[in-house]
């Protein structure tokens, strides 16, 4: 299985900040990388697919970059509703695997 | 608007079979180009892919569960189901059903889960 490693596991920030979360794959996965946001008690929601394509309806302050093994999710100008957990997931082949998650918390 | 809803027992005894159903509304389980997946989440292990069934009945299972898992679909009832046999406490989790769709970016096709159910908690305990 391809192992996905996210960092950091938690992150403290304030409204208006810019934050980045990284995800590393244990082998090259091209651009087959998705990012999800999960709020407490809710199901994950896709933000970005194909490493950098913003899902329709997702605010433009979210962006993704990277290819191969290293990927980044960046959130510009944090809003209160962005404080949640974020997961990367590869779709290069099955079994799909997820990163362990990054919890974004208020500073 | 596509919606998915998981249903099934919240408590299963060890060694028994966990059975869940995901009812789909706003889409058909046999419509292309979708795949219908099961994912589970535990505080310790995070999110785990269990498997999928395609619109034409093809299945794929996580090898870590392969011998215990079965995913099936009932097109008449427009739902798909998960059966996980010989459960242990390690199978205690929130179980989600989700639709796997395809995003086309410059003729490269990327798979991602675009619609999720709310999730259902299953506890394995005697």
PDB file of N, CA, C and O in Angstrom, chain A residues 13-42:
ATOM      1  N   UNK A  13      -3.541  28.535  14.493  1.00  0.00           N
ATOM      2  CA  UNK A  13      -3.510  29.728  13.657  1.00  0.00           C
ATOM      3  C   UNK A  13      -4.647  30.660  14.056  1.00  0.00           C
ATOM      4  O   UNK A  13      -5.519  30.288  14.858  1.00  0.00           O
ATOM      5  N   UNK A  14      -4.641  31.847  13.479  1.00  0.00           N
ATOM      6  CA  UNK A  14      -5.669  32.849  13.758  1.00  0.00           C
ATOM      7  C   UNK A  14      -6.422  33.187  12.487  1.00  0.00           C
ATOM      8  O   UNK A  14      -5.909  32.983  11.370  1.00  0.00           O
ATOM      9  N   UNK A  15      -7.614  33.713  12.653  1.00  0.00           N
ATOM     10  CA  UNK A  15      -8.384  34.189  11.496  1.00  0.00           C
ATOM     11  C   UNK A  15      -7.541  35.205  10.734  1.00  0.00           C
ATOM     12  O   UNK A  15      -6.909  36.083  11.329  1.00  0.00           O
ATOM     13  N   UNK A  16      -7.493  35.047   9.416  1.00  0.00           N
ATOM     14  CA  UNK A  16      -6.714  35.944   8.573  1.00  0.00           C
ATOM     15  C   UNK A  16      -5.340  35.414   8.215  1.00  0.00           C
ATOM     16  O   UNK A  16      -4.698  35.929   7.293  1.00  0.00           O
ATOM     17  N   UNK A  17      -4.861  34.390   8.937  1.00  0.00           N
ATOM     18  CA  UNK A  17      -3.552  33.809   8.654  1.00  0.00           C
ATOM     19  C   UNK A  17      -3.559  33.019   7.353  1.00  0.00           C
ATOM     20  O   UNK A  17      -4.605  32.644   6.817  1.00  0.00           O
ATOM     21  N   UNK A  18      -2.361  32.735   6.874  1.00  0.00           N
ATOM     22  CA  UNK A  18      -2.147  31.824   5.750  1.00  0.00           C
ATOM     23  C   UNK A  18      -1.449  30.595   6.300  1.00  0.00           C
ATOM     24  O   UNK A  18      -0.447  30.726   7.008  1.00  0.00           O
ATOM     25  N   UNK A  19      -1.964  29.410   6.001  1.00  0.00           N
ATOM     26  CA  UNK A  19      -1.377  28.178   6.519  1.00  0.00           C
ATOM     27  C   UNK A  19      -1.160  27.192   5.374  1.00  0.00           C
ATOM     28  O   UNK A  19      -1.851  27.233   4.355  1.00  0.00           O
ATOM     29  N   UNK A  20      -0.202  26.308   5.603  1.00  0.00           N
ATOM     30  CA  UNK A  20       0.078  25.251   4.628  1.00  0.00           C
ATOM     31  C   UNK A  20       0.197  23.920   5.335  1.00  0.00           C
ATOM     32  O   UNK A  20       0.741  23.833   6.448  1.00  0.00           O
ATOM     33  N   UNK A  21      -0.299  22.892   4.691  1.00  0.00           N
ATOM     34  CA  UNK A  21      -0.239  21.511   5.184  1.00  0.00           C
ATOM     35  C   UNK A  21       0.420  20.686   4.097  1.00  0.00           C
ATOM     36  O   UNK A  21       0.108  20.846   2.903  1.00  0.00           O
ATOM     37  N   UNK A  22       1.341  19.825   4.504  1.00  0.00           N
ATOM     38  CA  UNK A  22       2.034  19.024   3.503  1.00  0.00           C
ATOM     39  C   UNK A  22       1.643  17.555   3.615  1.00  0.00           C
ATOM     40  O   UNK A  22       1.250  17.067   4.682  1.00  0.00           O
ATOM     41  N   UNK A  23       1.776  16.875   2.502  1.00  0.00           N
ATOM     42  CA  UNK A  23       1.438  15.458   2.400  1.00  0.00           C
ATOM     43  C   UNK A  23       2.494  14.804   1.528  1.00  0.00           C
ATOM     44  O   UNK A  23       2.794  15.303   0.424  1.00  0.00           O
ATOM     45  N   UNK A  24       3.072  13.729   2.029  1.00  0.00           N
ATOM     46  CA  UNK A  24       4.112  13.038   1.277  1.00  0.00           C
ATOM     47  C   UNK A  24       3.672  11.598   1.031  1.00  0.00           C
ATOM     48  O   UNK A  24       3.229  10.907   1.952  1.00  0.00           O
ATOM     49  N   UNK A  25       3.805  11.155  -0.204  1.00  0.00           N
ATOM     50  CA  UNK A  25       3.475   9.777  -0.565  1.00  0.00           C
ATOM     51  C   UNK A  25       4.734   8.915  -0.531  1.00  0.00           C
ATOM     52  O   UNK A  25       5.831   9.397  -0.839  1.00  0.00           O
ATOM     53  N   UNK A  26       4.578   7.645  -0.184  1.00  0.00           N
ATOM     54  CA  UNK A  26       5.726   6.751  -0.067  1.00  0.00           C
ATOM     55  C   UNK A  26       6.276   6.326  -1.434  1.00  0.00           C
ATOM     56  O   UNK A  26       7.351   5.728  -1.500  1.00  0.00           O
ATOM     57  N   UNK A  27       5.535   6.632  -2.497  1.00  0.00           N
ATOM     58  CA  UNK A  27       6.028   6.430  -3.845  1.00  0.00           C
ATOM     59  C   UNK A  27       5.354   7.464  -4.732  1.00  0.00           C
ATOM     60  O   UNK A  27       4.375   8.104  -4.325  1.00  0.00           O
ATOM     61  N   UNK A  28       5.849   7.642  -5.932  1.00  0.00           N
ATOM     62  CA  UNK A  28       5.274   8.627  -6.840  1.00  0.00           C
ATOM     63  C   UNK A  28       3.840   8.302  -7.207  1.00  0.00           C
ATOM     64  O   UNK A  28       3.519   7.151  -7.519  1.00  0.00           O
ATOM     65  N   UNK A  29       2.988   9.324  -7.160  1.00  0.00           N
ATOM     66  CA  UNK A  29       1.576   9.140  -7.471  1.00  0.00           C
ATOM     67  C   UNK A  29       1.097  10.154  -8.518  1.00  0.00           C
ATOM     68  O   UNK A  29      -0.102  10.412  -8.657  1.00  0.00           O
ATOM     69  N   UNK A  30       2.051  10.744  -9.249  1.00  0.00           N
ATOM     70  CA  UNK A  30       1.645  11.737 -10.230  1.00  0.00           C
ATOM     71  C   UNK A  30       0.902  12.874  -9.548  1.00  0.00           C
ATOM     72  O   UNK A  30       1.375  13.425  -8.551  1.00  0.00           O
ATOM     73  N   UNK A  31      -0.271  13.194 -10.073  1.00  0.00           N
ATOM     74  CA  UNK A  31      -1.118  14.222  -9.461  1.00  0.00           C
ATOM     75  C   UNK A  31      -2.386  13.613  -8.864  1.00  0.00           C
ATOM     76  O   UNK A  31      -3.377  14.322  -8.649  1.00  0.00           O
ATOM     77  N   UNK A  32      -2.354  12.315  -8.582  1.00  0.00           N
ATOM     78  CA  UNK A  32      -3.539  11.620  -8.092  1.00  0.00           C
ATOM     79  C   UNK A  32      -3.690  11.809  -6.582  1.00  0.00           C
ATOM     80  O   UNK A  32      -3.587  10.852  -5.788  1.00  0.00           O
ATOM     81  N   UNK A  33      -3.936  13.052  -6.192  1.00  0.00           N
ATOM     82  CA  UNK A  33      -3.980  13.420  -4.781  1.00  0.00           C
ATOM     83  C   UNK A  33      -5.187  14.306  -4.534  1.00  0.00           C
ATOM     84  O   UNK A  33      -5.406  15.280  -5.267  1.00  0.00           O
ATOM     85  N   UNK A  34      -5.959  13.928  -3.539  1.00  0.00           N
ATOM     86  CA  UNK A  34      -7.149  14.699  -3.165  1.00  0.00           C
ATOM     87  C   UNK A  34      -6.994  15.238  -1.753  1.00  0.00           C
ATOM     88  O   UNK A  34      -6.305  14.632  -0.928  1.00  0.00           O
ATOM     89  N   UNK A  35      -7.638  16.358  -1.480  1.00  0.00           N
ATOM     90  CA  UNK A  35      -7.680  16.953  -0.141  1.00  0.00           C
ATOM     91  C   UNK A  35      -9.123  17.056   0.319  1.00  0.00           C
ATOM     92  O   UNK A  35     -10.002  17.468  -0.441  1.00  0.00           O
ATOM     93  N   UNK A  36      -9.336  16.695   1.573  1.00  0.00           N
ATOM     94  CA  UNK A  36     -10.666  16.754   2.185  1.00  0.00           C
ATOM     95  C   UNK A  36     -10.609  17.581   3.457  1.00  0.00           C
ATOM     96  O   UNK A  36      -9.591  17.592   4.163  1.00  0.00           O
ATOM     97  N   UNK A  37     -11.737  18.217   3.754  1.00  0.00           N
ATOM     98  CA  UNK A  37     -11.923  18.923   5.021  1.00  0.00           C
ATOM     99  C   UNK A  37     -12.982  18.167   5.818  1.00  0.00           C
ATOM    100  O   UNK A  37     -13.978  17.716   5.244  1.00  0.00           O
ATOM    101  N   UNK A  38     -12.757  18.032   7.108  1.00  0.00           N
ATOM    102  CA  UNK A  38     -13.747  17.390   7.964  1.00  0.00           C
ATOM    103  C   UNK A  38     -13.979  18.204   9.216  1.00  0.00           C
ATOM    104  O   UNK A  38     -13.047  18.439   9.995  1.00  0.00           O
ATOM    105  N   UNK A  39     -15.198  18.636   9.411  1.00  0.00           N
ATOM    106  CA  UNK A  39     -15.568  19.329  10.641  1.00  0.00           C
ATOM    107  C   UNK A  39     -16.058  18.294  11.655  1.00  0.00           C
ATOM    108  O   UNK A  39     -16.523  17.225  11.282  1.00  0.00           O
ATOM    109  N   UNK A  40     -15.963  18.602  12.955  1.00  0.00           N
ATOM    110  CA  UNK A  40     -16.373  17.631  13.990  1.00  0.00           C
ATOM    111  C   UNK A  40     -17.800  17.155  13.770  1.00  0.00           C
ATOM    112  O   UNK A  40     -18.710  17.960  13.536  1.00  0.00           O
ATOM    113  N   UNK A  41     -17.991  15.847  13.824  1.00  0.00           N
ATOM    114  CA  UNK A  41     -19.321  15.268  13.688  1.00  0.00           C
ATOM    115  C   UNK A  41     -19.850  15.198  12.274  1.00  0.00           C
ATOM    116  O   UNK A  41     -21.000  14.798  12.063  1.00  0.00           O
ATOM    117  N   UNK A  42     -19.022  15.597  11.304  1.00  0.00           N
ATOM    118  CA  UNK A  42     -19.466  15.587   9.913  1.00  0.00           C
ATOM    119  C   UNK A  42     -18.606  14.635   9.082  1.00  0.00           C
ATOM    120  O   UNK A  42     -17.508  14.232   9.481  1.00  0.00           O
TER     121      UNK A  42
END
